[in-house]
């Protein structure tokens, strides 16, 4: 492989080449109905990864940004920023990221109640559906087909009120300590 860096060319013997094209992170701030950057306990999946990282702000311990407490309930909101006028497609990666993070949360604290709200569950890769089933059946992650319209914050507790369609078809508010 010939590498060209700062006008210098070097030759390297390689057994494989990985092409990493990168990605553009979705900015959730314009979707104000979800409270991202307005409510401290609404985080992105990338921010949750950082929280759970041993080199992260809480040294790998699951903690809410507002007060450092371990969240007892977490809602993952899927399909945010897709399936709309500007982005009418599915990213095809978010479902597996949410499932992986839900499993990491469960490893960090098995008592945490985890709900994943989704429009369509996309488990494309080989073995991915089994991963989904493991999260649901063995770890107790709850999967709910529902697009969340709005997230509000309880100003006293900093918990988040998520409006969902209940089993009876009516809208109801559910409280979570962290929303991803």
PDB file of C-alpha atoms in Angstrom:
ATOM      1  CA  UNK A   1       0.000   0.000   0.000  1.00  0.00           C
ATOM      2  CA  UNK A   2       1.358   3.427  -0.888  1.00  0.00           C
ATOM      3  CA  UNK A   3       0.405   6.041   1.699  1.00  0.00           C
ATOM      4  CA  UNK A   4       0.591   9.703   0.911  1.00  0.00           C
ATOM      5  CA  UNK A   5       0.805  12.006   3.932  1.00  0.00           C
ATOM      6  CA  UNK A   6       1.961  15.617   3.811  1.00  0.00           C
ATOM      7  CA  UNK A   7       3.716  15.179   0.490  1.00  0.00           C
ATOM      8  CA  UNK A   8       5.612  12.118   1.766  1.00  0.00           C
ATOM      9  CA  UNK A   9       4.913   8.718   0.264  1.00  0.00           C
ATOM     10  CA  UNK A  10       5.599   5.567   2.243  1.00  0.00           C
ATOM     11  CA  UNK A  11       5.034   1.953   1.353  1.00  0.00           C
ATOM     12  CA  UNK A  12       3.471  -0.399   3.905  1.00  0.00           C
ATOM     13  CA  UNK A  13       2.848  -4.141   3.647  1.00  0.00           C
ATOM     14  CA  UNK A  14      -0.710  -4.888   4.774  1.00  0.00           C
ATOM     15  CA  UNK A  15      -2.798  -8.030   5.007  1.00  0.00           C
ATOM     16  CA  UNK A  16      -6.074  -6.104   4.841  1.00  0.00           C
ATOM     17  CA  UNK A  17      -7.378  -2.613   4.243  1.00  0.00           C
ATOM     18  CA  UNK A  18     -10.342  -1.142   6.079  1.00  0.00           C
ATOM     19  CA  UNK A  19     -12.066   1.757   4.408  1.00  0.00           C
ATOM     20  CA  UNK A  20     -13.822   3.870   7.052  1.00  0.00           C
ATOM     21  CA  UNK A  21     -15.884   6.479   5.272  1.00  0.00           C
ATOM     22  CA  UNK A  22     -17.197   8.063   8.468  1.00  0.00           C
ATOM     23  CA  UNK A  23     -20.633   9.442   9.108  1.00  0.00           C
ATOM     24  CA  UNK A  24     -22.415  12.647   9.898  1.00  0.00           C
ATOM     25  CA  UNK A  25     -23.844  12.743  13.416  1.00  0.00           C
ATOM     26  CA  UNK A  26     -27.498  13.765  13.600  1.00  0.00           C
ATOM     27  CA  UNK A  27     -28.097  17.049  15.425  1.00  0.00           C
ATOM     28  CA  UNK A  28     -31.234  16.607  17.557  1.00  0.00           C
ATOM     29  CA  UNK A  29     -31.308  20.203  18.838  1.00  0.00           C
ATOM     30  CA  UNK A  30     -33.721  21.506  16.163  1.00  0.00           C
ATOM     31  CA  UNK A  31     -36.279  18.876  17.229  1.00  0.00           C
ATOM     32  CA  UNK A  32     -37.120  20.823  20.378  1.00  0.00           C
ATOM     33  CA  UNK A  33     -40.095  18.606  21.266  1.00  0.00           C
ATOM     34  CA  UNK A  34     -37.627  16.010  22.604  1.00  0.00           C
ATOM     35  CA  UNK A  35     -35.772  18.383  24.937  1.00  0.00           C
ATOM     36  CA  UNK A  36     -32.237  17.583  23.803  1.00  0.00           C
ATOM     37  CA  UNK A  37     -29.812  20.205  25.225  1.00  0.00           C
ATOM     38  CA  UNK A  38     -32.781  21.738  27.070  1.00  0.00           C
ATOM     39  CA  UNK A  39     -33.187  18.943  29.627  1.00  0.00           C
ATOM     40  CA  UNK A  40     -29.933  17.542  31.063  1.00  0.00           C
ATOM     41  CA  UNK A  41     -31.203  13.964  31.238  1.00  0.00           C
ATOM     42  CA  UNK A  42     -31.928  13.713  27.510  1.00  0.00           C
ATOM     43  CA  UNK A  43     -28.775  12.397  25.822  1.00  0.00           C
ATOM     44  CA  UNK A  44     -27.822  10.980  22.438  1.00  0.00           C
ATOM     45  CA  UNK A  45     -26.663   7.396  21.968  1.00  0.00           C
ATOM     46  CA  UNK A  46     -23.123   8.674  21.443  1.00  0.00           C
ATOM     47  CA  UNK A  47     -23.300  10.565  24.739  1.00  0.00           C
ATOM     48  CA  UNK A  48     -24.578   7.436  26.504  1.00  0.00           C
ATOM     49  CA  UNK A  49     -21.641   5.483  25.050  1.00  0.00           C
ATOM     50  CA  UNK A  50     -19.351   8.104  26.583  1.00  0.00           C
ATOM     51  CA  UNK A  51     -21.122   7.875  29.967  1.00  0.00           C
ATOM     52  CA  UNK A  52     -20.690   4.078  29.941  1.00  0.00           C
ATOM     53  CA  UNK A  53     -17.039   4.275  28.876  1.00  0.00           C
ATOM     54  CA  UNK A  54     -14.415   3.642  31.578  1.00  0.00           C
ATOM     55  CA  UNK A  55     -12.686   6.852  30.451  1.00  0.00           C
ATOM     56  CA  UNK A  56     -15.965   8.821  30.419  1.00  0.00           C
ATOM     57  CA  UNK A  57     -17.257  11.473  32.819  1.00  0.00           C
ATOM     58  CA  UNK A  58     -18.593   8.913  35.324  1.00  0.00           C
ATOM     59  CA  UNK A  59     -15.713   6.442  34.810  1.00  0.00           C
ATOM     60  CA  UNK A  60     -18.000   3.842  33.246  1.00  0.00           C
ATOM     61  CA  UNK A  61     -20.711   4.003  35.898  1.00  0.00           C
ATOM     62  CA  UNK A  62     -24.235   4.562  34.621  1.00  0.00           C
ATOM     63  CA  UNK A  63     -25.142   8.043  35.880  1.00  0.00           C
ATOM     64  CA  UNK A  64     -27.600  10.797  35.014  1.00  0.00           C
ATOM     65  CA  UNK A  65     -25.972  14.017  33.819  1.00  0.00           C
ATOM     66  CA  UNK A  66     -28.156  16.226  36.065  1.00  0.00           C
ATOM     67  CA  UNK A  67     -27.271  14.737  39.443  1.00  0.00           C
ATOM     68  CA  UNK A  68     -24.994  11.702  38.971  1.00  0.00           C
ATOM     69  CA  UNK A  69     -27.672   9.290  40.245  1.00  0.00           C
ATOM     70  CA  UNK A  70     -28.048   5.853  38.697  1.00  0.00           C
ATOM     71  CA  UNK A  71     -31.184   6.001  36.525  1.00  0.00           C
ATOM     72  CA  UNK A  72     -33.735   3.341  37.431  1.00  0.00           C
ATOM     73  CA  UNK A  73     -35.665   3.800  34.164  1.00  0.00           C
ATOM     74  CA  UNK A  74     -34.412   4.613  30.677  1.00  0.00           C
ATOM     75  CA  UNK A  75     -36.349   5.251  27.465  1.00  0.00           C
ATOM     76  CA  UNK A  76     -34.607   4.866  24.115  1.00  0.00           C
ATOM     77  CA  UNK A  77     -36.422   6.856  21.411  1.00  0.00           C
ATOM     78  CA  UNK A  78     -35.784   5.447  17.948  1.00  0.00           C
ATOM     79  CA  UNK A  79     -36.421   6.950  14.517  1.00  0.00           C
ATOM     80  CA  UNK A  80     -35.763  10.497  15.720  1.00  0.00           C
ATOM     81  CA  UNK A  81     -34.778  12.564  12.724  1.00  0.00           C
ATOM     82  CA  UNK A  82     -35.800   9.959  10.163  1.00  0.00           C
ATOM     83  CA  UNK A  83     -38.993   9.176   8.334  1.00  0.00           C
ATOM     84  CA  UNK A  84     -39.761  12.860   7.897  1.00  0.00           C
ATOM     85  CA  UNK A  85     -39.682  15.318   4.993  1.00  0.00           C
ATOM     86  CA  UNK A  86     -35.925  15.945   5.188  1.00  0.00           C
ATOM     87  CA  UNK A  87     -34.875  12.338   5.878  1.00  0.00           C
ATOM     88  CA  UNK A  88     -37.432   9.851   4.627  1.00  0.00           C
ATOM     89  CA  UNK A  89     -35.141   6.854   5.141  1.00  0.00           C
ATOM     90  CA  UNK A  90     -34.008   4.555   7.936  1.00  0.00           C
ATOM     91  CA  UNK A  91     -30.346   4.799   8.954  1.00  0.00           C
ATOM     92  CA  UNK A  92     -30.349   1.007   9.440  1.00  0.00           C
ATOM     93  CA  UNK A  93     -27.886   1.200  12.344  1.00  0.00           C
ATOM     94  CA  UNK A  94     -29.772   2.850  15.205  1.00  0.00           C
ATOM     95  CA  UNK A  95     -31.804  -0.191  16.258  1.00  0.00           C
ATOM     96  CA  UNK A  96     -28.729  -2.297  16.830  1.00  0.00           C
ATOM     97  CA  UNK A  97     -26.980   0.577  18.627  1.00  0.00           C
ATOM     98  CA  UNK A  98     -29.974   0.938  20.970  1.00  0.00           C
ATOM     99  CA  UNK A  99     -30.124  -2.810  21.618  1.00  0.00           C
ATOM    100  CA  UNK A 100     -26.381  -2.919  22.336  1.00  0.00           C
ATOM    101  CA  UNK A 101     -26.610   0.067  24.686  1.00  0.00           C
ATOM    102  CA  UNK A 102     -29.674  -1.391  26.427  1.00  0.00           C
ATOM    103  CA  UNK A 103     -27.650  -4.547  27.041  1.00  0.00           C
ATOM    104  CA  UNK A 104     -24.717  -2.480  28.364  1.00  0.00           C
ATOM    105  CA  UNK A 105     -27.114  -0.663  30.703  1.00  0.00           C
ATOM    106  CA  UNK A 106     -28.421  -4.033  31.876  1.00  0.00           C
ATOM    107  CA  UNK A 107     -24.850  -5.225  32.516  1.00  0.00           C
ATOM    108  CA  UNK A 108     -24.092  -2.045  34.470  1.00  0.00           C
ATOM    109  CA  UNK A 109     -27.292  -2.315  36.519  1.00  0.00           C
ATOM    110  CA  UNK A 110     -29.712  -5.213  35.943  1.00  0.00           C
ATOM    111  CA  UNK A 111     -32.384  -3.432  38.023  1.00  0.00           C
ATOM    112  CA  UNK A 112     -32.736  -0.587  35.508  1.00  0.00           C
ATOM    113  CA  UNK A 113     -36.037  -0.699  33.604  1.00  0.00           C
ATOM    114  CA  UNK A 114     -35.241  -0.198  29.908  1.00  0.00           C
ATOM    115  CA  UNK A 115     -37.814   0.580  27.200  1.00  0.00           C
ATOM    116  CA  UNK A 116     -37.029   0.990  23.494  1.00  0.00           C
ATOM    117  CA  UNK A 117     -39.671   2.888  21.506  1.00  0.00           C
ATOM    118  CA  UNK A 118     -39.428   2.240  17.771  1.00  0.00           C
ATOM    119  CA  UNK A 119     -41.337   2.501  14.499  1.00  0.00           C
ATOM    120  CA  UNK A 120     -39.811  -0.543  12.792  1.00  0.00           C
ATOM    121  CA  UNK A 121     -37.241  -2.856  14.343  1.00  0.00           C
ATOM    122  CA  UNK A 122     -34.401  -3.263  11.835  1.00  0.00           C
ATOM    123  CA  UNK A 123     -32.047  -6.121  12.637  1.00  0.00           C
ATOM    124  CA  UNK A 124     -30.362  -6.601   9.268  1.00  0.00           C
ATOM    125  CA  UNK A 125     -27.111  -8.433   9.946  1.00  0.00           C
ATOM    126  CA  UNK A 126     -26.398 -12.093  10.522  1.00  0.00           C
ATOM    127  CA  UNK A 127     -27.375 -13.035  14.062  1.00  0.00           C
ATOM    128  CA  UNK A 128     -28.802  -9.586  14.824  1.00  0.00           C
ATOM    129  CA  UNK A 129     -32.356 -10.856  15.342  1.00  0.00           C
ATOM    130  CA  UNK A 130     -31.074 -13.290  17.967  1.00  0.00           C
ATOM    131  CA  UNK A 131     -29.377 -10.331  19.674  1.00  0.00           C
ATOM    132  CA  UNK A 132     -32.753  -8.555  19.746  1.00  0.00           C
ATOM    133  CA  UNK A 133     -34.448 -11.666  21.167  1.00  0.00           C
ATOM    134  CA  UNK A 134     -31.771 -12.001  23.851  1.00  0.00           C
ATOM    135  CA  UNK A 135     -32.317  -8.390  24.952  1.00  0.00           C
ATOM    136  CA  UNK A 136     -36.081  -8.901  25.042  1.00  0.00           C
ATOM    137  CA  UNK A 137     -36.388 -12.416  26.443  1.00  0.00           C
ATOM    138  CA  UNK A 138     -33.342 -12.828  28.686  1.00  0.00           C
ATOM    139  CA  UNK A 139     -32.586  -9.284  29.820  1.00  0.00           C
ATOM    140  CA  UNK A 140     -36.130  -7.916  30.011  1.00  0.00           C
ATOM    141  CA  UNK A 141     -35.699  -4.954  27.660  1.00  0.00           C
ATOM    142  CA  UNK A 142     -39.190  -3.824  26.682  1.00  0.00           C
ATOM    143  CA  UNK A 143     -39.796  -2.998  23.011  1.00  0.00           C
ATOM    144  CA  UNK A 144     -42.766  -0.747  22.214  1.00  0.00           C
ATOM    145  CA  UNK A 145     -43.871   0.131  18.683  1.00  0.00           C
ATOM    146  CA  UNK A 146     -44.652   3.818  19.077  1.00  0.00           C
ATOM    147  CA  UNK A 147     -43.308   7.106  17.751  1.00  0.00           C
ATOM    148  CA  UNK A 148     -42.897   9.471  20.684  1.00  0.00           C
ATOM    149  CA  UNK A 149     -44.406  12.906  19.984  1.00  0.00           C
ATOM    150  CA  UNK A 150     -42.984  14.871  22.917  1.00  0.00           C
ATOM    151  CA  UNK A 151     -40.759  14.734  26.011  1.00  0.00           C
ATOM    152  CA  UNK A 152     -41.268  17.089  28.975  1.00  0.00           C
ATOM    153  CA  UNK A 153     -39.263  17.467  32.162  1.00  0.00           C
ATOM    154  CA  UNK A 154     -40.520  17.440  35.731  1.00  0.00           C
ATOM    155  CA  UNK A 155     -38.703  20.556  37.008  1.00  0.00           C
ATOM    156  CA  UNK A 156     -38.434  19.234  40.573  1.00  0.00           C
ATOM    157  CA  UNK A 157     -37.012  15.765  39.923  1.00  0.00           C
ATOM    158  CA  UNK A 158     -35.493  16.364  36.443  1.00  0.00           C
ATOM    159  CA  UNK A 159     -37.244  13.127  35.436  1.00  0.00           C
ATOM    160  CA  UNK A 160     -38.685  13.038  31.950  1.00  0.00           C
ATOM    161  CA  UNK A 161     -42.323  12.636  31.007  1.00  0.00           C
ATOM    162  CA  UNK A 162     -42.709  10.762  27.749  1.00  0.00           C
ATOM    163  CA  UNK A 163     -46.072  10.828  25.993  1.00  0.00           C
ATOM    164  CA  UNK A 164     -46.908   7.389  24.575  1.00  0.00           C
ATOM    165  CA  UNK A 165     -49.919   5.663  23.124  1.00  0.00           C
ATOM    166  CA  UNK A 166     -51.121   3.204  25.745  1.00  0.00           C
ATOM    167  CA  UNK A 167     -52.570  -0.261  25.213  1.00  0.00           C
ATOM    168  CA  UNK A 168     -56.065   1.253  25.141  1.00  0.00           C
ATOM    169  CA  UNK A 169     -55.069   3.626  22.291  1.00  0.00           C
ATOM    170  CA  UNK A 170     -55.127   6.730  24.488  1.00  0.00           C
ATOM    171  CA  UNK A 171     -52.154   8.992  25.064  1.00  0.00           C
ATOM    172  CA  UNK A 172     -50.541   8.662  28.476  1.00  0.00           C
ATOM    173  CA  UNK A 173     -47.444  10.047  30.147  1.00  0.00           C
ATOM    174  CA  UNK A 174     -44.751   7.726  31.441  1.00  0.00           C
ATOM    175  CA  UNK A 175     -41.882   8.879  33.615  1.00  0.00           C
ATOM    176  CA  UNK A 176     -38.243   7.969  32.955  1.00  0.00           C
ATOM    177  CA  UNK A 177     -35.058   9.075  34.683  1.00  0.00           C
ATOM    178  CA  UNK A 178     -33.042   9.166  31.451  1.00  0.00           C
ATOM    179  CA  UNK A 179     -34.034   9.455  27.780  1.00  0.00           C
ATOM    180  CA  UNK A 180     -31.665   8.463  24.962  1.00  0.00           C
TER     181      UNK A 180
END
